[in-house]
CSV table of C-alpha atoms and ligand atoms in Angstrom, one decimal:
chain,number,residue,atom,x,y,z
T,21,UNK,CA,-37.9,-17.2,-1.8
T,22,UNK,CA,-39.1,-19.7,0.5
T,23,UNK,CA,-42.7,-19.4,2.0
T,24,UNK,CA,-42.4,-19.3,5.6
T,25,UNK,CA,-45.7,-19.4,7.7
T,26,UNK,CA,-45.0,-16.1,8.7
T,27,UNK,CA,-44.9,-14.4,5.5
T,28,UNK,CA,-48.2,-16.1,4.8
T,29,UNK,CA,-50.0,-14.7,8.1
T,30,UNK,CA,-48.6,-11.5,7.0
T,31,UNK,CA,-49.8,-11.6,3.7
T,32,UNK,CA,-53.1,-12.8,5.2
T,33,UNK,CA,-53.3,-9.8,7.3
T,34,UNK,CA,-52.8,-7.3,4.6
T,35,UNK,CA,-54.8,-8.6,2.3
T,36,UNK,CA,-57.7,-6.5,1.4
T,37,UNK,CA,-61.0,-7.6,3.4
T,38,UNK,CA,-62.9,-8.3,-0.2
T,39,UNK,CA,-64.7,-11.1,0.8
T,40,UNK,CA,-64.3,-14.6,-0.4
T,41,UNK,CA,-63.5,-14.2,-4.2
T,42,UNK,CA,-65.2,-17.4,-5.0
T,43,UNK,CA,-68.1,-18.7,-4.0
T,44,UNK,CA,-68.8,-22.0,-2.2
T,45,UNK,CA,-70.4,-23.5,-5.4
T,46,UNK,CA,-66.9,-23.7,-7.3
T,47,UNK,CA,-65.1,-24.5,-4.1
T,48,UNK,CA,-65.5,-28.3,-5.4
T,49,UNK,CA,-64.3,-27.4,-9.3
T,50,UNK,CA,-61.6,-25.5,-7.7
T,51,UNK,CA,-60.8,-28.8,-5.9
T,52,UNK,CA,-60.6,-30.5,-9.5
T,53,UNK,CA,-57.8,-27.9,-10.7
T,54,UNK,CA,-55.5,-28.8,-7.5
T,55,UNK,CA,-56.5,-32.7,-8.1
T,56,UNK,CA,-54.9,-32.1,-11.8
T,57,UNK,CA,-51.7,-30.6,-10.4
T,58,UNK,CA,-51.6,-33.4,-7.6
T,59,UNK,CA,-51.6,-35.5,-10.2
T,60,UNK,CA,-48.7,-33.8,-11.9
T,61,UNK,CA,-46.5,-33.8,-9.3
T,62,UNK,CA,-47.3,-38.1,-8.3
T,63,UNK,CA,-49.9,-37.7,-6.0
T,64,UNK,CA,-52.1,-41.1,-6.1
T,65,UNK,CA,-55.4,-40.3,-7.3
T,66,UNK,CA,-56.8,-42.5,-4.0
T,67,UNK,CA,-54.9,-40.1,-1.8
T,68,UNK,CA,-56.4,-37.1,-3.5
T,69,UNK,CA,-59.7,-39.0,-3.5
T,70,UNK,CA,-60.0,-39.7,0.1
T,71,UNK,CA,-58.5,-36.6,1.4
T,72,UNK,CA,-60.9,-34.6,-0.7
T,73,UNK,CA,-64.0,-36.6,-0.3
T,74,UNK,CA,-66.7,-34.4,2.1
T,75,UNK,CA,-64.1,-31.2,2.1
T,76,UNK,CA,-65.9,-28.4,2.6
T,77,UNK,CA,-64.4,-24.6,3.3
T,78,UNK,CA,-63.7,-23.5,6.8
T,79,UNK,CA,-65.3,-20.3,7.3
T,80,UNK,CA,-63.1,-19.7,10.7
T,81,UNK,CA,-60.5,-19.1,8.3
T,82,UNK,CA,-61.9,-17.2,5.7
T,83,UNK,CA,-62.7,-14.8,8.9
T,84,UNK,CA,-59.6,-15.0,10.3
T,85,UNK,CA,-58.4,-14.7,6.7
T,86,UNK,CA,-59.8,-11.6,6.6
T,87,UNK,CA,-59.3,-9.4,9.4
T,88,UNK,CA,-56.6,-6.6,9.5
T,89,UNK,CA,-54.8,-5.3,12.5
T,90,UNK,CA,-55.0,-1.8,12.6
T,91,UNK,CA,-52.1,-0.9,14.6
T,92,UNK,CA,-48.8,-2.9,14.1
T,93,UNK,CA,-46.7,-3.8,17.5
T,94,UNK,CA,-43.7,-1.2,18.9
T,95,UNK,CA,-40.5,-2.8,19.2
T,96,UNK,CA,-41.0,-2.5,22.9
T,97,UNK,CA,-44.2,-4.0,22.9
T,98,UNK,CA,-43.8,-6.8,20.4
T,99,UNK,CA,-40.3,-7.9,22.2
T,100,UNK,CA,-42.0,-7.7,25.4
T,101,UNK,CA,-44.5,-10.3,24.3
T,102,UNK,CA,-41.8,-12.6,22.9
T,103,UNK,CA,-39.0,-12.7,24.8
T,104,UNK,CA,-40.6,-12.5,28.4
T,105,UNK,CA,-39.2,-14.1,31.7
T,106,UNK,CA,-41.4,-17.3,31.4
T,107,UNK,CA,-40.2,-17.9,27.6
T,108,UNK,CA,-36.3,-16.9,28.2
T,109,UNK,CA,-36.8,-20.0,31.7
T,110,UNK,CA,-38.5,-22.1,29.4
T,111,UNK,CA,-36.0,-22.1,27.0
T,112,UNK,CA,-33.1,-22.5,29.2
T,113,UNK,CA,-34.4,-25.4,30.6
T,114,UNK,CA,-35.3,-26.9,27.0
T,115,UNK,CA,-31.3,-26.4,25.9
T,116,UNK,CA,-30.6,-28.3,29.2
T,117,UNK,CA,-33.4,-30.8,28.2
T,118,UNK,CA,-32.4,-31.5,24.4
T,119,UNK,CA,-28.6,-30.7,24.8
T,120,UNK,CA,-27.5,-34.1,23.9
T,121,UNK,CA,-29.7,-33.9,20.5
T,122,UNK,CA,-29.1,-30.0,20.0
T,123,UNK,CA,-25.2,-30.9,19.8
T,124,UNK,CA,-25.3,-33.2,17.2
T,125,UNK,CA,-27.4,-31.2,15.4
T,126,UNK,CA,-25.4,-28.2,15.7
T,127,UNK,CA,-22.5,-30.2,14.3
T,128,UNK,CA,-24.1,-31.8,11.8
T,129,UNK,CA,-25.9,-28.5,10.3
T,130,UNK,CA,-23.8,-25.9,11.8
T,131,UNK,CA,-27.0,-24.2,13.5
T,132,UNK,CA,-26.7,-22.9,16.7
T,133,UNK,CA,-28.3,-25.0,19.8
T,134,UNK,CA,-29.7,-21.4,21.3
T,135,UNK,CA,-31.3,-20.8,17.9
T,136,UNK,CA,-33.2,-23.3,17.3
T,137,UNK,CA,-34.3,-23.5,20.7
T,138,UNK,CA,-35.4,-19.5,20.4
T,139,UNK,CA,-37.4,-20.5,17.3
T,140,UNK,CA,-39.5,-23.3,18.8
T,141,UNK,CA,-39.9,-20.7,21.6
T,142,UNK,CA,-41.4,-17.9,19.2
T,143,UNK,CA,-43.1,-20.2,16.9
T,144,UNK,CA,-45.0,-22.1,19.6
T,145,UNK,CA,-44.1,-21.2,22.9
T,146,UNK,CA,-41.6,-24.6,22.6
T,147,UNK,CA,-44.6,-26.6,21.5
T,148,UNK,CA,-47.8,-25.5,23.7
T,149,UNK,CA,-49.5,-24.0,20.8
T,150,UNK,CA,-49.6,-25.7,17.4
T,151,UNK,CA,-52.4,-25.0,15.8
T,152,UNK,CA,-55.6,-27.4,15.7
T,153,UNK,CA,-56.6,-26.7,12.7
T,154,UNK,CA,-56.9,-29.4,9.7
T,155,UNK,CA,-53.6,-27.8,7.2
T,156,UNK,CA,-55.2,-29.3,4.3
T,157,UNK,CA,-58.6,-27.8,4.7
T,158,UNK,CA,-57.1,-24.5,6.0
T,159,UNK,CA,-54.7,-24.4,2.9
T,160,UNK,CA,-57.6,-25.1,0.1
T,161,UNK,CA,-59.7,-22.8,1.5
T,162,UNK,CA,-57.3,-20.1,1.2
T,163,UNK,CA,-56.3,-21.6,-2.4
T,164,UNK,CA,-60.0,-21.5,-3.5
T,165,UNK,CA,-62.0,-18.9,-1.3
T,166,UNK,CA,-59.5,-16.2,-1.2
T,167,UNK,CA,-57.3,-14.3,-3.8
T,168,UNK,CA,-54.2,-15.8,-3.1
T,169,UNK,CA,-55.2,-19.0,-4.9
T,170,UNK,CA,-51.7,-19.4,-6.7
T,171,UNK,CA,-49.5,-19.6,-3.3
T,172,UNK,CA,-52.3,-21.7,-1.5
T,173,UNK,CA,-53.0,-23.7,-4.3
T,174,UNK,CA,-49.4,-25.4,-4.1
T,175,UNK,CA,-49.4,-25.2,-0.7
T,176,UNK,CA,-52.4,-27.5,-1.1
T,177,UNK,CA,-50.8,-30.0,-3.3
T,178,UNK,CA,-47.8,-30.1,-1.4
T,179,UNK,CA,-50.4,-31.1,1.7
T,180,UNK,CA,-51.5,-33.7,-0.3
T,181,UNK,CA,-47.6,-34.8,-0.9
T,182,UNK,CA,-47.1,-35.4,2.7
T,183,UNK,CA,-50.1,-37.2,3.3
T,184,UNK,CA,-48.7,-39.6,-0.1
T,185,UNK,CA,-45.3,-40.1,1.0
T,186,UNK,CA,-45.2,-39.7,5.0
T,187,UNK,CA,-48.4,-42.1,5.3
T,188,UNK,CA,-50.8,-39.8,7.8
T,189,UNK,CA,-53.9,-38.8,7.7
T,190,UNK,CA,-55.8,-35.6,7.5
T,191,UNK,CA,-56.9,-35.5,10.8
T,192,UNK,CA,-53.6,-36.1,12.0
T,193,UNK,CA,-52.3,-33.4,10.0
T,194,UNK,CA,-53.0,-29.9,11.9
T,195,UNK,CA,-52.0,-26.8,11.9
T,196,UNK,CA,-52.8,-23.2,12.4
T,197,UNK,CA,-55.6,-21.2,10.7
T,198,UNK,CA,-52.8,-20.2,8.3
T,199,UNK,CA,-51.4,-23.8,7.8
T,200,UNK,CA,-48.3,-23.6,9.2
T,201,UNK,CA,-47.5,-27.0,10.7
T,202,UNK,CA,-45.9,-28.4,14.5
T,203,UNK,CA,-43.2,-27.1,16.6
T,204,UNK,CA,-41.6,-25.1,14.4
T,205,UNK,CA,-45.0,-23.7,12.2
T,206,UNK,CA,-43.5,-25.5,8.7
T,207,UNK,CA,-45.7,-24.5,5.8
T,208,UNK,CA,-46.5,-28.0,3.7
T,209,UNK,CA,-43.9,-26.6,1.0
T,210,UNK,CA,-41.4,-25.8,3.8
T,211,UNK,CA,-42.2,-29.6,4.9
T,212,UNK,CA,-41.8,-31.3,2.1
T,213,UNK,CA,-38.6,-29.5,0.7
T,214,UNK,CA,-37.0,-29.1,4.2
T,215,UNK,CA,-38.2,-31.6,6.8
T,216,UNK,CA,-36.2,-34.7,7.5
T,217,UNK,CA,-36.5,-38.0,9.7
T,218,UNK,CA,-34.3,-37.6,12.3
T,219,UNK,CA,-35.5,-40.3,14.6
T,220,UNK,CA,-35.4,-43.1,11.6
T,221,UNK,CA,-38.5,-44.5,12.4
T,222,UNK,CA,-39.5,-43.9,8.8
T,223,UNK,CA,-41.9,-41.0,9.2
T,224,UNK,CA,-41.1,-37.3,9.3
T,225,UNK,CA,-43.4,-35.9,12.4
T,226,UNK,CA,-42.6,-32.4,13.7
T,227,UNK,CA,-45.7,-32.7,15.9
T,228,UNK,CA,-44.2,-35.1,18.4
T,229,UNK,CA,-40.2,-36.0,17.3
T,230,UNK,CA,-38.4,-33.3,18.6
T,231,UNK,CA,-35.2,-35.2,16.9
T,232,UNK,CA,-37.5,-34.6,13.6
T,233,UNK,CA,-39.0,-30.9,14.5
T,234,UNK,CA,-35.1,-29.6,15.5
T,235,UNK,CA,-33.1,-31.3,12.4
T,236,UNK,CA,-35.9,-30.5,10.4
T,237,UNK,CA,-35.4,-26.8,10.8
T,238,UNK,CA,-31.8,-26.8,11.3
T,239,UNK,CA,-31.8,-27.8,7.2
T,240,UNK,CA,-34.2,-25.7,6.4
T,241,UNK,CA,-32.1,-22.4,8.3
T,242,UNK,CA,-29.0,-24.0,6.7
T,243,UNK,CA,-30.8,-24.4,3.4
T,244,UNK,CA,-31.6,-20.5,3.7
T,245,UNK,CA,-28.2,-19.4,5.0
T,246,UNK,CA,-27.7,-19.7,8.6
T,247,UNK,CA,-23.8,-20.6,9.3
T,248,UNK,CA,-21.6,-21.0,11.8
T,249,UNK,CA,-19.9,-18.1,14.1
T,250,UNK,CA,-21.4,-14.6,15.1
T,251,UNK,CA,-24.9,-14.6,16.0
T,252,UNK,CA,-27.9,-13.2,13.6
T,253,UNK,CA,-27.6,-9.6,15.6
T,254,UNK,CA,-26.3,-7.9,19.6
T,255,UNK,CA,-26.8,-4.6,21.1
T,256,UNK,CA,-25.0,-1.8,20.8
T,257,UNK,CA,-24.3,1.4,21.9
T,258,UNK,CA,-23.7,4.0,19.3
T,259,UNK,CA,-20.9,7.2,20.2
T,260,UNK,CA,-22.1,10.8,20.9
T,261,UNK,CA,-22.5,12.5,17.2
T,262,UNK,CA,-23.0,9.4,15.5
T,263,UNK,CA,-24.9,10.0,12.1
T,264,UNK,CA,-28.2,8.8,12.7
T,265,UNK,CA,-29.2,8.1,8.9
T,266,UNK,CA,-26.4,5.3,8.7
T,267,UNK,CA,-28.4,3.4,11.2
T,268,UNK,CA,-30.8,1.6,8.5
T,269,UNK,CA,-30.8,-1.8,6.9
T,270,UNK,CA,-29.6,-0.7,3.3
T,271,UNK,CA,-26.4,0.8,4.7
T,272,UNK,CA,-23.7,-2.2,4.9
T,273,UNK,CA,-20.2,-1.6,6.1
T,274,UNK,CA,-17.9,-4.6,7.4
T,275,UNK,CA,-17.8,-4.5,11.3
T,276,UNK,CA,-14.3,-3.2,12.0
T,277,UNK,CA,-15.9,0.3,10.4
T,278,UNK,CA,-18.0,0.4,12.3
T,279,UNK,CA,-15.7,-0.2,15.4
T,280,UNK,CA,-13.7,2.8,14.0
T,281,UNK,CA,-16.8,5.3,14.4
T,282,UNK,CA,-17.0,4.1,17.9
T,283,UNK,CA,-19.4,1.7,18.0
T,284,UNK,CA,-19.2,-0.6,21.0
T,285,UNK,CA,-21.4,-3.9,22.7
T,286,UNK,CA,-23.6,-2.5,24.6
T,287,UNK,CA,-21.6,-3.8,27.4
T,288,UNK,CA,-18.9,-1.8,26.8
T,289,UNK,CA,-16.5,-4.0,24.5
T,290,UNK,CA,-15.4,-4.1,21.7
T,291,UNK,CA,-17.6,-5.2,18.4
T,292,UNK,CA,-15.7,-8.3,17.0
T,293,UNK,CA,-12.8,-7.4,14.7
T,294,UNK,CA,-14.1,-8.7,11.5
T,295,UNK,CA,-14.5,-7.4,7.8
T,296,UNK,CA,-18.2,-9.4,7.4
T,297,UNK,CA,-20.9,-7.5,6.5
T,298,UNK,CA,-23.4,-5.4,8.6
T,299,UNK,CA,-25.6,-2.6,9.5
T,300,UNK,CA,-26.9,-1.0,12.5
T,301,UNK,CA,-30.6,-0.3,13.1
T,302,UNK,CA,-32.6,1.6,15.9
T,303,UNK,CA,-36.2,-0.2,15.9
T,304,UNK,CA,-37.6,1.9,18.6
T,305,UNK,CA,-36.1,5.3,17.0
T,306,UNK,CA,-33.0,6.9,18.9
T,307,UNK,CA,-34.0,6.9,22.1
T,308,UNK,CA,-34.4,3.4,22.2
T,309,UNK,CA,-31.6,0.7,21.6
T,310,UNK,CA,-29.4,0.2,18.5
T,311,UNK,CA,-28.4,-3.3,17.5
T,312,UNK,CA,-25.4,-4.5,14.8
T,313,UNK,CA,-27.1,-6.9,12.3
T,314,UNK,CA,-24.7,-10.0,11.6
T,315,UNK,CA,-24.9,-11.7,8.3
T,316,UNK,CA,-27.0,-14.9,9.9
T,317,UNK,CA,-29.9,-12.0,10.6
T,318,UNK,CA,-30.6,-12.5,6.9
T,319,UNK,CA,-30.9,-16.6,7.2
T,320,UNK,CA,-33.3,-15.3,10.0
T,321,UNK,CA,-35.2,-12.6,7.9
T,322,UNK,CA,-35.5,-15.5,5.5
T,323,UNK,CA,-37.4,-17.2,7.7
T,324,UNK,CA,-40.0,-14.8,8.3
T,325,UNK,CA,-39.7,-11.7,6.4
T,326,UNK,CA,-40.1,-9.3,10.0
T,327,UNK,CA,-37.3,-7.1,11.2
T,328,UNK,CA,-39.1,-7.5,14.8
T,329,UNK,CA,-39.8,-10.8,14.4
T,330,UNK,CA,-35.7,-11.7,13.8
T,331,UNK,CA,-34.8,-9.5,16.3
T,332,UNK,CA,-37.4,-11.4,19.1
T,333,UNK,CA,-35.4,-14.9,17.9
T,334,UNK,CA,-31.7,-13.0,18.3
T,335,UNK,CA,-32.6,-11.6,21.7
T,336,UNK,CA,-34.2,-14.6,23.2
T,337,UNK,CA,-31.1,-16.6,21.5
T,338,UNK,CA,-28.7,-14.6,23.5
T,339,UNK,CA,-30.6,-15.0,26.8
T,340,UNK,CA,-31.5,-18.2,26.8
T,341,UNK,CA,-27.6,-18.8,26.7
T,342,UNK,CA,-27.4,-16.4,30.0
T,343,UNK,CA,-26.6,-13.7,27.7
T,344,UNK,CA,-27.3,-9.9,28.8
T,345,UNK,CA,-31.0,-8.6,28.1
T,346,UNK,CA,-31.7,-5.8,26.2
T,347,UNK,CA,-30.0,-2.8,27.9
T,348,UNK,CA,-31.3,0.9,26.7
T,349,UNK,CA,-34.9,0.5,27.7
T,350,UNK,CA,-37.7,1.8,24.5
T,351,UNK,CA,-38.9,4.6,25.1
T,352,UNK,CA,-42.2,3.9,26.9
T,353,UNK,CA,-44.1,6.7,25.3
T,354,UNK,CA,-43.2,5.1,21.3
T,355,UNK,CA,-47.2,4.3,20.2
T,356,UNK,CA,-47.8,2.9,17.3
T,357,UNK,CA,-49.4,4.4,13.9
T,358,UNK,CA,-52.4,3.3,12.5
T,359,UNK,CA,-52.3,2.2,9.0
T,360,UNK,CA,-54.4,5.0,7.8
T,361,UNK,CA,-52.2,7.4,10.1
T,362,UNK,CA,-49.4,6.0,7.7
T,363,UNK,CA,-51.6,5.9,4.7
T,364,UNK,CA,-51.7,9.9,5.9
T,365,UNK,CA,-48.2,10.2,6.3
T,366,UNK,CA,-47.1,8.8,3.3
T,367,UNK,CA,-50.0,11.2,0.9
T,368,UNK,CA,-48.1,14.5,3.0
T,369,UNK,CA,-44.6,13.5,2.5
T,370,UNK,CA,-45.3,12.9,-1.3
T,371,UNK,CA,-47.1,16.3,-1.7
T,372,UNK,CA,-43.7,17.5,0.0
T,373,UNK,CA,-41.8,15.8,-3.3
T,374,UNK,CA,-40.1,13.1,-0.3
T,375,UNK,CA,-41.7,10.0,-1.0
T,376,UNK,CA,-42.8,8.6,-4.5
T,377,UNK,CA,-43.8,5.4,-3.9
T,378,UNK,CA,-47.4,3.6,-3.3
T,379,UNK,CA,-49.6,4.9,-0.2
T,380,UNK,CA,-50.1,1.4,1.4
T,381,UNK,CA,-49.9,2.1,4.8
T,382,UNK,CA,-46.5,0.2,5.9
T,383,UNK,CA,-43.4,1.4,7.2
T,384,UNK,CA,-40.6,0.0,4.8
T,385,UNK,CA,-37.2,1.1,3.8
T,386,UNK,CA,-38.5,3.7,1.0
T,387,UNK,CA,-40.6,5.5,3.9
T,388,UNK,CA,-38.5,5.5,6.5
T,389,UNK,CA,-36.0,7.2,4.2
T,390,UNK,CA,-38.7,9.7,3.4
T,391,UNK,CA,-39.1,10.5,7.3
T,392,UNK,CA,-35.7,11.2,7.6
T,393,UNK,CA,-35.4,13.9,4.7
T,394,UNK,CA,-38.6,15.8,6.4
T,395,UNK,CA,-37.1,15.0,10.1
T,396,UNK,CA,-33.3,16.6,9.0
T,397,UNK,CA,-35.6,19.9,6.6
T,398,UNK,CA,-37.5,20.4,10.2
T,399,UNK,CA,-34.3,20.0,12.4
T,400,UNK,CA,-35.2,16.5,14.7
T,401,UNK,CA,-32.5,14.0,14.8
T,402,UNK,CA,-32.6,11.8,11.3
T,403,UNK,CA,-33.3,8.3,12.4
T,404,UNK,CA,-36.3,7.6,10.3
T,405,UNK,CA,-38.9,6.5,13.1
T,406,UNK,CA,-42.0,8.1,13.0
T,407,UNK,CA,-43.8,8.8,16.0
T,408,UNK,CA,-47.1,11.0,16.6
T,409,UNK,CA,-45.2,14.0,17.1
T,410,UNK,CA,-43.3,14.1,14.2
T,411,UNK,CA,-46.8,13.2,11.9
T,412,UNK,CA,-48.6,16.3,14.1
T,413,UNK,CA,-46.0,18.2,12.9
T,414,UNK,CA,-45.8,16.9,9.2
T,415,UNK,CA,-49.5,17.4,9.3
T,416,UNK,CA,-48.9,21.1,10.2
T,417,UNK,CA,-46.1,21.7,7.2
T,418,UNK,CA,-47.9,19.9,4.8
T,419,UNK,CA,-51.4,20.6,4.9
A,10,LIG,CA1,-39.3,-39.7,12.6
C-alpha cells in the first residue's frame, strides 16, 4: 500500500500520546542511521550533509503529533465542511480555468478532469493551504522523536531524494506538520515514486506547476487504480423493505443486482446496467442517504484510507460538473461517539458474545457488524450505525 498523507495524519492522530520516544540527545545519532540509508539508496553525502547540518526537532510537530481528537466527524458534518458552496464555485471555475490542461491529462491518464479538480479542492482548498512547514524537518522528527520511526524514517530519505535529484532546497521544500507536500498533499515517497514534470522545464514542482501538481496525481490515481467510466460512487435511493444489513462495504454484488432489488439514482433512474462490482453503504445510518460504491471508489480509498473522506471527493466531483447535490438530508440529530463511548461499546457488545475483536475505539467493518446483530436481537432496523440511543440502550442490556 501506498502512504498517502492522509493515512499518515490518521495514524498521527491515533497514535497513543506517549511522549517523544527518544530524546533530543539521540535525535542527531538518529540522523546518522537515515544518513546510512540515504546513502544506500544514492543520496550524495553533501546533500545529506547540508540538509542536515543545524537540524534540530520541531516541537510544533511533536505536539501536533500528539494530540487526539476525541470525537470523530458525522457524515453530515464532515461533508458539510468539504463540499460547501464556496468549494463546489471554486472548483467549477478551476475546471473552466485548467480545462485545456485537464483534457490532456484526462486522455493521457484516463483520470477524470472533475476528479482531480475535487482532490486539489479537498487537499488544499485548490491550493490556498499547503502547509508551511519544512517536509524534511517535519518528517525526521516524526522518524526520530515519535514511534513511527520506520514509516518516517523513509519518508525522510525519500525527502532527501528529492532534494538530490529535483535540485531544491530545504526551505523551498514545505509541507504540512505531517509532511505531506503542495497542491495535492504528496508524501516524499508519494513524490518521488509518482510525481512527474509536466511542464518540461526539468523540475517536478507541485507547489507552483499546476501542469506538474495535476499530471502528477493523475499517475499516481492511475498507478493506484483509478480508470476510465463510472465515477468512484452516486446516490441512491434504496426500495421500501430493502435489507438493511446488505448496505455495508464487504457485501459486493455487480450493479444490475442490485437494480433488480429496486435500487434506483436518487433521481429516480435507473443505476447503469452493468455487471462491475459494488456495494451500497448508508454513512449517516438509514435515515440518512445511501450511495452505490463504483469500483474507482477503491482507487479513491487508496488514496486516503477514509470512507468519508472518498465520499467528500465523489460528491464534490459530481457537483463541480453541475451534478445533483446530495439529496436525503443526514439526519440532523446523528452526534458523534466519543472514542471511549466506543471503547464502551465495543467491552458491552463483547460481554454480549457479538464482538471479539480489540477494544480500540474505532468504528470499522468488524463493529459495525457487531451493532447490527445487537440492533436486529433488540428489534431496531439492522444498518450497523451507532448512535447514542442505541449505546443507552446497549448500556441498559448489557450492564
Ligand atoms: Ca516542471
Amino acid at each position: 500500500m501506498i502512504p498517502s498523507p492522509k493515512i499518515v495524519l490518521l495514524a498521527a492522530m491515533t497514535a497513543t500520546a506517549a511522549g517523544p520516544a527518544l530524546a533530543q540527545s539521540d535525535f542527531q545519532a538518529c540522523l546518522q542511521n537515515i544518513r546510512g540509508d540515504a546513502l544506500q539508496q544514492g543520496v550524495p553525502a553533501a546533500i545529506i550533509d547540508t540538509a542536515f547540518r543545524g537540524l534540530t526537532p520541531d516541537s510544533k510537530v511533536i505536539d501536533l503529533d500528539s494530540r487526539q481528537p476525541e470525537f470523530s466527524l458525522t457524515f453530515g458534518k464532515y461533508i458539510a465542511n468539504a463540499v460547501n458552496a464556496d468549494r463546489i464555485a471554486k472548483g467549477q471555475q478551476k475546471l473552466q480555468q485548467y480545462r485545456g490542461l485537464l483534457t490532456d491529462i484526462e486522455r493521457e491518464y484516463g483520470v477524470t478532469a472533475q476528479y482531480l479538480v475535487a482532490f486539489w479542492g479537498v487537499e488544499t482548498n485548490y491550493g490556498s493551504y499547503m502547509g508551511d512547514f519544512s517536509a524534511l524537518r517535519s518528517v525526521a522528527t516524526l522518524a526520530c522523536m515519535t514511534k513511527r520511526q520506520a514509516f518516517f524514517s523513509n519518508e525522510t530519505v525519500q525527502a532527501l531524494r528529492i532534494l538530490a535529484n529535483n535540485h531544491m532546497t530545504t526551505q523551498q521544500m514545505k509541507g504540512s506538520w505531517a509532511g505531506a507536500m503542495g497542491n495535492m498533499q504528496f508524501m516524499p515517497s508519494t513524490f518521488t515514486k509518482w510525481a512527474v514534470d509536466r511542464d518540461g522545464n526539468g523540475r517536478i514542482d507541485i507547489w507552483h506547476s499546476m501542469p506538474d501538481a495535476f499530471a502528477s496525481a493523475a499517475n499516481f490515481l492511475r498507478g493506484i487504480g483509478f480508470r476510465p467510466g463510472l465515477p468512484a460512487a452516486e446516490e441512491v435511493v434504496l426500495p421500501q423493505g430493502f435489507p438493511l444489513d446488505q448496505a455495508d462495504t464487504t457485501v459486493d454484488k455487480p450493479i444490475r443486482a442490485w437494480s433488480a432489488m429496486g435500487v434506483k439514482r436518487a433521481g429516480g433512474g435507473a443505476l447503469p446496467s452493468s455487471e462491475e462490482p459494488s456495494q451500497i453503504i448508508l454513512p449517516a445510518g438509514w435515515r440518512g442517504p445511501a450511495f452505490i460504491l463504483y469500483p474507482n471508489f477503491k482507487a479513491v480509498m487508496n488514496w486516503n484510507r477514509s470512507t468519508l473522506y472518498a465520499l467528500s471527493v465523489a460528491i464534490l466531483a459530481q457537483q463541480i460538473i453541475g451534478g445533483p447535490a446530495v439529496m436525503q438530508p443526514a439526519p440532523s440529530d446523528d452526534e458523534p461517539l466519543s472514542r471511549n463511548t466506543v471503547i464502551d461499546m465495543q467491552t458491552r457488545l463483547a460481554r454480549l458474545g457479538l464482538y471479539t475483536d480489540e477494544a480500540d475505539g474505532l468504528v470499522g467493518p468488524k463493529t459495525r457488524s457487531a451493532v447490527r446483530l445487537f440492533q436486529k436481537q433488540a428489534g431496531l432496523p439492522a444498518d450497523g450505525h451507532p448512535t447514542p440511543e442505541m449505546v443507552a440502550r446497549l448500556q441498559r442490556t448489557a450492564r
